[in-house]
């Protein structure tokens, strides 16, 4: 065997061993599942996303323990998402927590499900505000939110007590125009000590 053929044979064997070692090293790693298996195309752990409105102002910050690209469309599943909604003016932002969620339409729609809790820190004469529901759709660029599941709004006093609660079957919020609409059966309760 000539020296050239001998070197070529050693190179081929070396490449084969290298490929085998790489395969052995990576075969135990979780990889991307193909679309035909119904799996995911991409998974991102400990993700943060900043979404800006048409005027270039920060509309929201989204943090999620895991983001999974669902299919070939622009849909992403969120695990334990925390959304911070920013608005113009000095009022503190709203923070919205949920067990699960989904983002679509290039961040234009955020659907949150299961144990959705939105809260805002005290500001001015208003105590801590909180909203609880099981499903909430947010359109941050339009500054709108809606819930088609029973919703409870509440305000806390400085000492942590409840100032008032308001329960409704459905809720629509347009925070750009500061308009809140509750529909279905609406029931309000105001604590007597907090009444003017």
Short mmCIF file of C-alpha atoms in Angstrom, two decimals:
data_model
loop_
_atom_site.label_atom_id
_atom_site.label_comp_id
_atom_site.label_asym_id
_atom_site.label_seq_id
_atom_site.Cartn_x
_atom_site.Cartn_y
_atom_site.Cartn_z
CA UNK A 1 0.00 0.00 0.00
CA UNK A 2 1.40 3.38 -0.90
CA UNK A 3 1.94 6.04 1.77
CA UNK A 4 -0.77 8.25 0.26
CA UNK A 5 -3.45 5.54 0.41
CA UNK A 6 -2.31 4.63 3.92
CA UNK A 7 -2.70 8.27 5.13
CA UNK A 8 -6.12 8.52 3.46
CA UNK A 9 -7.29 5.31 5.15
CA UNK A 10 -6.11 6.59 8.56
CA UNK A 11 -7.92 9.93 7.97
CA UNK A 12 -11.17 8.12 7.06
CA UNK A 13 -10.92 5.91 10.16
CA UNK A 14 -10.13 8.97 12.31
CA UNK A 15 -13.17 10.83 10.94
CA UNK A 16 -15.35 7.78 11.54
CA UNK A 17 -14.17 7.52 15.16
CA UNK A 18 -14.69 11.28 15.66
CA UNK A 19 -18.22 11.05 14.22
CA UNK A 20 -19.00 8.05 16.45
CA UNK A 21 -17.73 9.90 19.56
CA UNK A 22 -19.79 13.00 18.70
CA UNK A 23 -22.89 10.85 18.15
CA UNK A 24 -22.36 9.07 21.48
CA UNK A 25 -21.90 12.41 23.26
CA UNK A 26 -25.02 14.04 21.78
CA UNK A 27 -27.38 11.07 21.60
CA UNK A 28 -28.45 11.46 25.24
CA UNK A 29 -29.17 15.18 24.90
CA UNK A 30 -32.75 16.40 24.39
CA UNK A 31 -32.95 17.56 20.84
CA UNK A 32 -35.47 19.23 18.60
CA UNK A 33 -38.41 17.03 17.70
CA UNK A 34 -39.69 17.08 14.17
CA UNK A 35 -43.07 18.56 13.26
CA UNK A 36 -44.28 15.13 12.12
CA UNK A 37 -44.04 13.86 15.69
CA UNK A 38 -46.12 16.75 17.03
CA UNK A 39 -43.12 17.99 18.98
CA UNK A 40 -41.58 21.41 19.21
CA UNK A 41 -39.36 23.25 16.80
CA UNK A 42 -37.56 25.37 19.39
CA UNK A 43 -37.37 25.63 23.19
CA UNK A 44 -35.85 28.51 25.13
CA UNK A 45 -35.32 28.39 28.89
CA UNK A 46 -35.32 31.49 31.14
CA UNK A 47 -36.51 33.80 28.36
CA UNK A 48 -37.05 37.57 28.50
CA UNK A 49 -38.77 39.61 25.79
CA UNK A 50 -39.19 43.36 25.49
CA UNK A 51 -42.05 44.53 23.24
CA UNK A 52 -42.25 48.14 22.02
CA UNK A 53 -45.30 49.99 20.70
CA UNK A 54 -45.54 51.91 17.41
CA UNK A 55 -44.18 55.06 19.06
CA UNK A 56 -41.09 53.20 20.25
CA UNK A 57 -42.17 53.17 23.91
CA UNK A 58 -41.72 50.02 26.00
CA UNK A 59 -45.16 48.34 26.07
CA UNK A 60 -44.32 45.24 28.11
CA UNK A 61 -41.63 42.97 29.45
CA UNK A 62 -42.35 39.25 29.35
CA UNK A 63 -40.35 36.76 31.43
CA UNK A 64 -41.00 33.02 31.18
CA UNK A 65 -39.31 29.99 32.70
CA UNK A 66 -39.64 28.22 29.34
CA UNK A 67 -40.81 29.28 25.88
CA UNK A 68 -41.69 26.60 23.34
CA UNK A 69 -42.26 27.33 19.65
CA UNK A 70 -45.48 25.44 18.94
CA UNK A 71 -45.53 25.05 15.19
CA UNK A 72 -44.54 26.72 11.94
CA UNK A 73 -46.70 29.75 12.78
CA UNK A 74 -45.83 32.59 15.12
CA UNK A 75 -47.13 30.91 18.33
CA UNK A 76 -45.11 30.32 21.48
CA UNK A 77 -46.22 28.51 24.65
CA UNK A 78 -45.13 30.07 27.95
CA UNK A 79 -44.47 28.32 31.26
CA UNK A 80 -44.98 30.44 34.42
CA UNK A 81 -45.02 33.75 32.53
CA UNK A 82 -44.69 37.11 34.28
CA UNK A 83 -45.74 40.10 32.21
CA UNK A 84 -45.01 43.68 33.23
CA UNK A 85 -47.24 46.20 31.43
CA UNK A 86 -45.89 49.73 31.13
CA UNK A 87 -47.94 52.84 30.45
CA UNK A 88 -47.26 56.51 30.07
CA UNK A 89 -47.33 58.63 33.18
CA UNK A 90 -46.05 58.19 36.72
CA UNK A 91 -48.31 55.27 37.78
CA UNK A 92 -46.42 52.03 38.54
CA UNK A 93 -46.65 49.20 36.00
CA UNK A 94 -49.03 46.27 36.26
CA UNK A 95 -47.50 42.83 36.81
CA UNK A 96 -49.43 39.82 35.53
CA UNK A 97 -48.55 36.26 36.63
CA UNK A 98 -50.05 33.03 35.30
CA UNK A 99 -49.32 29.31 35.22
CA UNK A 100 -49.34 29.13 31.42
CA UNK A 101 -49.64 31.38 28.42
CA UNK A 102 -49.21 31.82 24.70
CA UNK A 103 -47.81 34.63 22.57
CA UNK A 104 -48.78 35.10 18.93
CA UNK A 105 -49.07 37.70 16.19
CA UNK A 106 -45.47 38.86 16.71
CA UNK A 107 -46.11 39.66 20.36
CA UNK A 108 -49.35 41.52 19.62
CA UNK A 109 -51.51 39.04 21.56
CA UNK A 110 -50.62 37.48 24.93
CA UNK A 111 -53.08 34.84 26.21
CA UNK A 112 -52.62 33.89 29.86
CA UNK A 113 -54.35 30.92 31.55
CA UNK A 114 -54.70 29.36 34.98
CA UNK A 115 -54.31 31.38 38.18
CA UNK A 116 -53.96 34.72 36.42
CA UNK A 117 -53.16 37.47 38.93
CA UNK A 118 -52.62 41.06 37.83
CA UNK A 119 -51.48 43.59 40.43
CA UNK A 120 -50.34 47.18 40.71
CA UNK A 121 -48.51 48.74 43.65
CA UNK A 122 -50.24 51.52 45.63
CA UNK A 123 -50.23 54.90 43.91
CA UNK A 124 -51.50 58.23 45.17
CA UNK A 125 -54.83 57.75 46.97
CA UNK A 126 -55.28 54.25 45.54
CA UNK A 127 -54.13 51.19 47.45
CA UNK A 128 -52.76 48.01 45.91
CA UNK A 129 -55.00 46.90 43.03
CA UNK A 130 -55.43 43.25 42.10
CA UNK A 131 -57.36 41.29 39.48
CA UNK A 132 -57.82 37.50 39.57
CA UNK A 133 -59.22 35.37 36.76
CA UNK A 134 -58.56 32.09 34.95
CA UNK A 135 -57.96 33.48 31.45
CA UNK A 136 -56.83 36.89 30.24
CA UNK A 137 -56.07 38.10 26.72
CA UNK A 138 -53.81 41.13 26.53
CA UNK A 139 -53.18 43.25 23.43
CA UNK A 140 -50.35 45.38 24.79
CA UNK A 141 -49.80 47.47 21.65
CA UNK A 142 -53.48 48.47 21.69
CA UNK A 143 -53.40 48.80 25.51
CA UNK A 144 -56.39 46.48 25.88
CA UNK A 145 -57.17 43.38 27.94
CA UNK A 146 -60.20 41.11 28.20
CA UNK A 147 -61.35 38.17 30.27
CA UNK A 148 -64.27 35.92 29.36
CA UNK A 149 -64.06 34.03 32.67
CA UNK A 150 -65.27 35.21 36.09
CA UNK A 151 -63.04 38.00 37.36
CA UNK A 152 -62.48 39.61 40.76
CA UNK A 153 -61.07 43.11 41.13
CA UNK A 154 -60.00 44.36 44.56
CA UNK A 155 -58.23 47.22 46.27
CA UNK A 156 -56.27 46.80 49.49
CA UNK A 157 -55.87 49.27 52.32
CA UNK A 158 -52.46 50.37 53.59
CA UNK A 159 -52.59 47.77 56.39
CA UNK A 160 -53.37 44.93 53.94
CA UNK A 161 -57.13 44.80 54.49
CA UNK A 162 -59.68 44.87 51.69
CA UNK A 163 -61.18 48.24 50.72
CA UNK A 164 -63.54 46.88 48.04
CA UNK A 165 -64.09 43.95 45.67
CA UNK A 166 -65.93 43.74 42.37
CA UNK A 167 -66.89 40.41 40.78
CA UNK A 168 -68.06 40.04 37.18
CA UNK A 169 -68.54 37.34 34.58
CA UNK A 170 -66.61 39.20 31.86
CA UNK A 171 -64.26 42.14 31.78
CA UNK A 172 -62.91 44.50 29.11
CA UNK A 173 -60.17 46.99 29.90
CA UNK A 174 -58.88 49.77 27.66
CA UNK A 175 -56.11 51.36 29.70
CA UNK A 176 -55.28 53.84 26.93
CA UNK A 177 -58.66 55.54 27.53
CA UNK A 178 -58.95 54.38 31.17
CA UNK A 179 -62.21 52.55 30.50
CA UNK A 180 -63.20 49.39 32.36
CA UNK A 181 -66.34 47.49 31.33
CA UNK A 182 -67.73 44.62 33.42
CA UNK A 183 -70.60 42.55 32.01
CA UNK A 184 -72.73 39.61 33.01
CA UNK A 185 -73.59 39.40 36.68
CA UNK A 186 -71.64 42.14 38.49
CA UNK A 187 -71.46 42.23 42.29
CA UNK A 188 -69.60 44.91 44.26
CA UNK A 189 -68.75 44.90 47.94
CA UNK A 190 -67.35 47.96 49.76
CA UNK A 191 -66.04 47.64 53.30
CA UNK A 192 -68.00 50.06 55.54
CA UNK A 193 -64.83 51.36 57.20
CA UNK A 194 -63.48 52.34 53.78
CA UNK A 195 -66.64 54.10 52.57
CA UNK A 196 -66.45 57.92 52.28
#
